[in-house]
PDB file of C-alpha atoms in Angstrom:
ATOM      1  CA  MET A   1      83.739  84.995  75.420  1.00  0.00           C
ATOM      2  CA  ASN A   2      82.057  88.129  76.972  1.00  0.00           C
ATOM      3  CA  LEU A   3      83.696  91.553  77.432  1.00  0.00           C
ATOM      4  CA  PRO A   4      85.046  90.968  80.950  1.00  0.00           C
ATOM      5  CA  ASN A   5      86.748  87.776  79.736  1.00  0.00           C
ATOM      6  CA  LYS A   6      88.078  89.516  76.691  1.00  0.00           C
ATOM      7  CA  LEU A   7      89.657  92.164  78.958  1.00  0.00           C
ATOM      8  CA  THR A   8      91.264  89.331  81.060  1.00  0.00           C
ATOM      9  CA  VAL A   9      92.743  87.745  77.995  1.00  0.00           C
ATOM     10  CA  PHE A  10      93.979  91.206  76.834  1.00  0.00           C
ATOM     11  CA  ARG A  11      95.705  91.665  80.254  1.00  0.00           C
ATOM     12  CA  VAL A  12      97.573  88.377  79.600  1.00  0.00           C
ATOM     13  CA  ILE A  13      98.640  89.382  76.105  1.00  0.00           C
ATOM     14  CA  LEU A  14     100.001  92.734  77.480  1.00  0.00           C
ATOM     15  CA  ILE A  15     102.498  90.906  79.547  1.00  0.00           C
ATOM     16  CA  VAL A  16     104.663  90.195  76.554  1.00  0.00           C
ATOM     17  CA  PRO A  17     105.287  93.729  75.380  1.00  0.00           C
ATOM     18  CA  PHE A  18     105.609  94.857  78.973  1.00  0.00           C
ATOM     19  CA  VAL A  19     108.303  92.409  79.805  1.00  0.00           C
ATOM     20  CA  VAL A  20     110.108  93.062  76.503  1.00  0.00           C
ATOM     21  CA  LEU A  21     110.088  96.752  77.124  1.00  0.00           C
ATOM     22  CA  LEU A  22     111.098  96.729  80.714  1.00  0.00           C
ATOM     23  CA  LEU A  23     113.878  94.258  80.457  1.00  0.00           C
ATOM     24  CA  GLY A  24     114.802  95.367  76.982  1.00  0.00           C
ATOM     25  CA  GLY A  25     115.338  98.897  78.162  1.00  0.00           C
ATOM     26  CA  TYR A  26     117.285  97.740  81.256  1.00  0.00           C
ATOM     27  CA  GLU A  27     119.431  95.252  79.360  1.00  0.00           C
ATOM     28  CA  GLY A  28     119.920  97.608  76.401  1.00  0.00           C
ATOM     29  CA  TRP A  29     118.426  95.169  73.873  1.00  0.00           C
ATOM     30  CA  LEU A  30     116.369  97.959  72.353  1.00  0.00           C
ATOM     31  CA  GLY A  31     119.149 100.373  71.501  1.00  0.00           C
ATOM     32  CA  GLY A  32     118.155 104.002  71.316  1.00  0.00           C
ATOM     33  CA  LEU A  33     114.621 103.236  72.568  1.00  0.00           C
ATOM     34  CA  SER A  34     116.076 102.040  75.921  1.00  0.00           C
ATOM     35  CA  ALA A  35     115.760 105.605  77.451  1.00  0.00           C
ATOM     36  CA  TYR A  36     111.956 105.438  77.122  1.00  0.00           C
ATOM     37  CA  THR A  37     111.162 101.808  77.653  1.00  0.00           C
ATOM     38  CA  ASP A  38     110.539 102.125  81.413  1.00  0.00           C
ATOM     39  CA  TYR A  39     107.827 104.688  80.691  1.00  0.00           C
ATOM     40  CA  ILE A  40     106.137 102.744  77.893  1.00  0.00           C
ATOM     41  CA  ALA A  41     106.275  99.526  80.049  1.00  0.00           C
ATOM     42  CA  LEU A  42     104.834 101.563  82.993  1.00  0.00           C
ATOM     43  CA  ALA A  43     102.053 102.788  80.782  1.00  0.00           C
ATOM     44  CA  ILE A  44     101.318  99.121  79.591  1.00  0.00           C
ATOM     45  CA  PHE A  45     101.417  97.988  83.182  1.00  0.00           C
ATOM     46  CA  ILE A  46      98.980 100.622  84.341  1.00  0.00           C
ATOM     47  CA  ILE A  47      96.602  99.726  81.404  1.00  0.00           C
ATOM     48  CA  ALA A  48      96.795  96.192  82.196  1.00  0.00           C
ATOM     49  CA  SER A  49      96.069  96.882  85.918  1.00  0.00           C
ATOM     50  CA  LEU A  50      93.079  99.065  85.018  1.00  0.00           C
ATOM     51  CA  THR A  51      91.564  96.215  82.935  1.00  0.00           C
ATOM     52  CA  ASP A  52      91.581  94.137  86.098  1.00  0.00           C
ATOM     53  CA  MET A  53      89.360  96.740  87.748  1.00  0.00           C
ATOM     54  CA  LEU A  54      87.196  97.213  84.651  1.00  0.00           C
ATOM     55  CA  ASP A  55      86.609  93.514  84.006  1.00  0.00           C
ATOM     56  CA  GLY A  56      85.324  92.894  87.443  1.00  0.00           C
ATOM     57  CA  LYS A  57      83.020  95.913  87.525  1.00  0.00           C
ATOM     58  CA  ILE A  58      81.467  95.060  84.216  1.00  0.00           C
ATOM     59  CA  ALA A  59      81.032  91.386  85.091  1.00  0.00           C
ATOM     60  CA  ARG A  60      79.260  92.278  88.308  1.00  0.00           C
ATOM     61  CA  LYS A  61      77.121  95.051  86.912  1.00  0.00           C
ATOM     62  CA  TYR A  62      75.870  93.063  83.952  1.00  0.00           C
ATOM     63  CA  ASN A  63      75.835  89.665  85.584  1.00  0.00           C
ATOM     64  CA  LEU A  64      78.522  88.312  83.289  1.00  0.00           C
ATOM     65  CA  ILE A  65      80.304  86.363  85.907  1.00  0.00           C
ATOM     66  CA  THR A  66      81.609  83.069  84.391  1.00  0.00           C
ATOM     67  CA  ASN A  67      83.706  80.166  85.656  1.00  0.00           C
ATOM     68  CA  PHE A  68      86.323  81.111  83.076  1.00  0.00           C
ATOM     69  CA  GLY A  69      86.451  84.575  84.584  1.00  0.00           C
ATOM     70  CA  LYS A  70      86.514  83.339  88.189  1.00  0.00           C
ATOM     71  CA  PHE A  71      89.566  81.217  87.177  1.00  0.00           C
ATOM     72  CA  MET A  72      91.365  83.395  84.566  1.00  0.00           C
ATOM     73  CA  ASP A  73      91.036  86.776  86.229  1.00  0.00           C
ATOM     74  CA  PRO A  74      93.122  85.952  89.332  1.00  0.00           C
ATOM     75  CA  LEU A  75      95.505  83.925  87.114  1.00  0.00           C
ATOM     76  CA  ALA A  76      95.997  86.941  84.790  1.00  0.00           C
ATOM     77  CA  ASP A  77      96.631  89.094  87.795  1.00  0.00           C
ATOM     78  CA  LYS A  78      99.256  86.668  89.057  1.00  0.00           C
ATOM     79  CA  LEU A  79     100.971  86.367  85.724  1.00  0.00           C
ATOM     80  CA  LEU A  80     101.010  90.139  85.344  1.00  0.00           C
ATOM     81  CA  VAL A  81     102.364  91.023  88.777  1.00  0.00           C
ATOM     82  CA  CYS A  82     104.830  88.030  89.023  1.00  0.00           C
ATOM     83  CA  SER A  83     106.247  88.903  85.610  1.00  0.00           C
ATOM     84  CA  ALA A  84     106.709  92.371  86.794  1.00  0.00           C
ATOM     85  CA  MET A  85     108.345  91.401  90.063  1.00  0.00           C
ATOM     86  CA  ILE A  86     110.622  88.990  88.265  1.00  0.00           C
ATOM     87  CA  CYS A  87     111.818  91.774  85.994  1.00  0.00           C
ATOM     88  CA  LEU A  88     112.215  94.172  88.840  1.00  0.00           C
ATOM     89  CA  THR A  89     114.343  91.475  90.676  1.00  0.00           C
ATOM     90  CA  ALA A  90     116.622  91.377  87.568  1.00  0.00           C
ATOM     91  CA  MET A  91     116.740  95.120  87.716  1.00  0.00           C
ATOM     92  CA  GLU A  92     117.687  95.038  91.444  1.00  0.00           C
ATOM     93  CA  ARG A  93     114.673  97.154  92.474  1.00  0.00           C
ATOM     94  CA  ILE A  94     113.039  94.509  94.752  1.00  0.00           C
ATOM     95  CA  PRO A  95     114.738  91.815  96.995  1.00  0.00           C
ATOM     96  CA  ALA A  96     114.527  88.326  95.527  1.00  0.00           C
ATOM     97  CA  TRP A  97     113.371  86.814  98.863  1.00  0.00           C
ATOM     98  CA  ILE A  98     110.211  89.038  98.851  1.00  0.00           C
ATOM     99  CA  VAL A  99     109.402  87.935  95.321  1.00  0.00           C
ATOM    100  CA  ILE A 100     109.940  84.276  96.286  1.00  0.00           C
ATOM    101  CA  ILE A 101     107.405  84.615  99.202  1.00  0.00           C
ATOM    102  CA  ILE A 102     104.940  86.320  96.877  1.00  0.00           C
ATOM    103  CA  ILE A 103     105.267  83.827  94.102  1.00  0.00           C
ATOM    104  CA  SER A 104     105.222  80.927  96.529  1.00  0.00           C
ATOM    105  CA  ARG A 105     101.810  82.177  97.828  1.00  0.00           C
ATOM    106  CA  GLU A 106     100.582  82.270  94.270  1.00  0.00           C
ATOM    107  CA  PHE A 107     101.625  78.631  93.610  1.00  0.00           C
ATOM    108  CA  VAL A 108      99.946  77.492  96.865  1.00  0.00           C
ATOM    109  CA  ILE A 109      96.658  79.269  95.983  1.00  0.00           C
ATOM    110  CA  SER A 110      96.754  77.924  92.327  1.00  0.00           C
ATOM    111  CA  GLY A 111      97.349  74.358  93.553  1.00  0.00           C
ATOM    112  CA  PHE A 112      94.467  74.853  96.197  1.00  0.00           C
ATOM    113  CA  ARG A 113      92.290  76.027  93.348  1.00  0.00           C
ATOM    114  CA  LEU A 114      93.128  72.971  91.260  1.00  0.00           C
ATOM    115  CA  ILE A 115      92.144  70.685  94.086  1.00  0.00           C
ATOM    116  CA  ALA A 116      88.935  72.612  94.531  1.00  0.00           C
ATOM    117  CA  SER A 117      88.083  72.341  90.871  1.00  0.00           C
ATOM    118  CA  ASP A 118      88.719  68.597  91.130  1.00  0.00           C
ATOM    119  CA  ASN A 119      85.972  68.604  93.734  1.00  0.00           C
ATOM    120  CA  GLY A 120      83.657  70.756  91.524  1.00  0.00           C
ATOM    121  CA  VAL A 121      84.263  73.933  93.416  1.00  0.00           C
ATOM    122  CA  VAL A 122      85.287  77.188  91.832  1.00  0.00           C
ATOM    123  CA  ILE A 123      86.682  79.631  94.411  1.00  0.00           C
ATOM    124  CA  ALA A 124      86.458  83.350  93.602  1.00  0.00           C
ATOM    125  CA  ALA A 125      89.105  85.811  94.854  1.00  0.00           C
ATOM    126  CA  SER A 126      88.690  87.135  98.362  1.00  0.00           C
ATOM    127  CA  TRP A 127      88.737  90.759  99.517  1.00  0.00           C
ATOM    128  CA  TRP A 128      92.086  90.114 101.087  1.00  0.00           C
ATOM    129  CA  GLY A 129      93.396  88.776  97.803  1.00  0.00           C
ATOM    130  CA  LYS A 130      92.064  91.782  95.990  1.00  0.00           C
ATOM    131  CA  PHE A 131      93.744  94.231  98.504  1.00  0.00           C
ATOM    132  CA  LYS A 132      96.927  92.239  98.046  1.00  0.00           C
ATOM    133  CA  THR A 133      96.736  92.525  94.258  1.00  0.00           C
ATOM    134  CA  THR A 134      95.998  96.220  94.388  1.00  0.00           C
ATOM    135  CA  PHE A 135      98.960  96.956  96.715  1.00  0.00           C
ATOM    136  CA  GLN A 136     101.221  94.683  94.521  1.00  0.00           C
ATOM    137  CA  MET A 137     100.183  96.582  91.477  1.00  0.00           C
ATOM    138  CA  VAL A 138     100.825  99.883  93.179  1.00  0.00           C
ATOM    139  CA  MET A 139     104.179  98.620  94.317  1.00  0.00           C
ATOM    140  CA  VAL A 140     105.182  97.590  90.866  1.00  0.00           C
ATOM    141  CA  ILE A 141     104.210 100.934  89.470  1.00  0.00           C
ATOM    142  CA  LEU A 142     106.173 102.798  92.078  1.00  0.00           C
ATOM    143  CA  MET A 143     109.247 100.444  91.458  1.00  0.00           C
ATOM    144  CA  ILE A 144     109.070 100.860  87.722  1.00  0.00           C
ATOM    145  CA  ALA A 145     108.671 104.666  87.986  1.00  0.00           C
ATOM    146  CA  ASN A 146     111.827 104.465  90.310  1.00  0.00           C
ATOM    147  CA  ILE A 147     111.316 108.000  91.666  1.00  0.00           C
ATOM    148  CA  GLU A 148     113.980 108.650  94.295  1.00  0.00           C
ATOM    149  CA  ALA A 149     111.692 111.138  96.279  1.00  0.00           C
ATOM    150  CA  LEU A 150     109.134 108.270  96.615  1.00  0.00           C
ATOM    151  CA  SER A 151     111.647 105.597  97.754  1.00  0.00           C
ATOM    152  CA  ILE A 152     110.185 105.486 101.380  1.00  0.00           C
ATOM    153  CA  VAL A 153     106.626 105.342 100.007  1.00  0.00           C
ATOM    154  CA  THR A 154     107.763 102.563  97.723  1.00  0.00           C
ATOM    155  CA  ASP A 155     109.267 100.603 100.614  1.00  0.00           C
ATOM    156  CA  ILE A 156     106.173 101.059 102.769  1.00  0.00           C
ATOM    157  CA  VAL A 157     103.932  99.809  99.918  1.00  0.00           C
ATOM    158  CA  MET A 158     106.345  96.795  99.439  1.00  0.00           C
ATOM    159  CA  TRP A 159     106.037  95.754 103.064  1.00  0.00           C
ATOM    160  CA  ILE A 160     102.341  96.146 103.054  1.00  0.00           C
ATOM    161  CA  SER A 161     102.123  94.039  99.895  1.00  0.00           C
ATOM    162  CA  LEU A 162     104.191  91.391 101.624  1.00  0.00           C
ATOM    163  CA  ILE A 163     102.057  91.402 104.746  1.00  0.00           C
ATOM    164  CA  LEU A 164      98.893  91.244 102.683  1.00  0.00           C
ATOM    165  CA  THR A 165     100.289  88.391 100.728  1.00  0.00           C
ATOM    166  CA  VAL A 166     100.686  86.254 103.955  1.00  0.00           C
ATOM    167  CA  VAL A 167      97.411  87.461 105.532  1.00  0.00           C
ATOM    168  CA  SER A 168      95.523  86.648 102.269  1.00  0.00           C
ATOM    169  CA  LEU A 169      97.093  83.208 102.048  1.00  0.00           C
ATOM    170  CA  VAL A 170      96.086  82.413 105.691  1.00  0.00           C
ATOM    171  CA  ASP A 171      92.590  83.800 105.154  1.00  0.00           C
ATOM    172  CA  TYR A 172      92.159  81.767 101.920  1.00  0.00           C
ATOM    173  CA  LEU A 173      93.284  78.540 103.480  1.00  0.00           C
ATOM    174  CA  MET A 174      91.145  78.976 106.640  1.00  0.00           C
ATOM    175  CA  LYS A 175      87.971  79.855 104.709  1.00  0.00           C
ATOM    176  CA  ASN A 176      88.357  76.920 102.280  1.00  0.00           C
ATOM    177  CA  LYS A 177      89.906  74.189 104.446  1.00  0.00           C
ATOM    178  CA  GLU A 178      86.915  71.885 103.759  1.00  0.00           C
ATOM    179  CA  VAL A 179      88.208  71.659 100.157  1.00  0.00           C
ATOM    180  CA  MET A 180      91.279  69.907 101.356  1.00  0.00           C
ATOM    181  CA  LYS A 181      89.192  67.498 103.208  1.00  0.00           C
ATOM    182  CA  GLY A 182      87.133  66.791  99.993  1.00  0.00           C
ATOM    183  CA  THR A 183      83.947  67.511 101.806  1.00  0.00           C
ATOM    184  CA  LYS A 184      83.066  70.836 100.218  1.00  0.00           C
TER     185      LYS A 184
END
């Protein structure tokens, strides 16, 4: 378990307090703390998002790339972003249909990776997928912050995230179509 993999696991662990604080504040579960929970949840989400950048840079710089990291890093990103978007749907800050499209893409890619691993192939994240994840993380940050003056920017980032979700799915499937044939 090297440092990049520990950061990935840490990102997954941060999802629990993030969700509890974000939804707990919105639903009023946390009583007097509720006025501050969005800010604390936002800080946790930003820290978790930064670990995504950090683990990849460390892994590449020190040649610490592992199959665990190739598998868990994108999964940790999916869990973090999807958890956030589900919370934001409950808070009525993002339309459910957009979240359904984004999560559907994640299920398709996860299934595809499972098929690939059955064929002995580990597929790393593509640049399109990394751009998609970055835009989704920025979108979540803007939606949690919920700053009225940035609502147009938030909407633009949401639409770019949705477009990148679809483009990255098509790119992923086209580049790895041999996996479905079992010839790769």
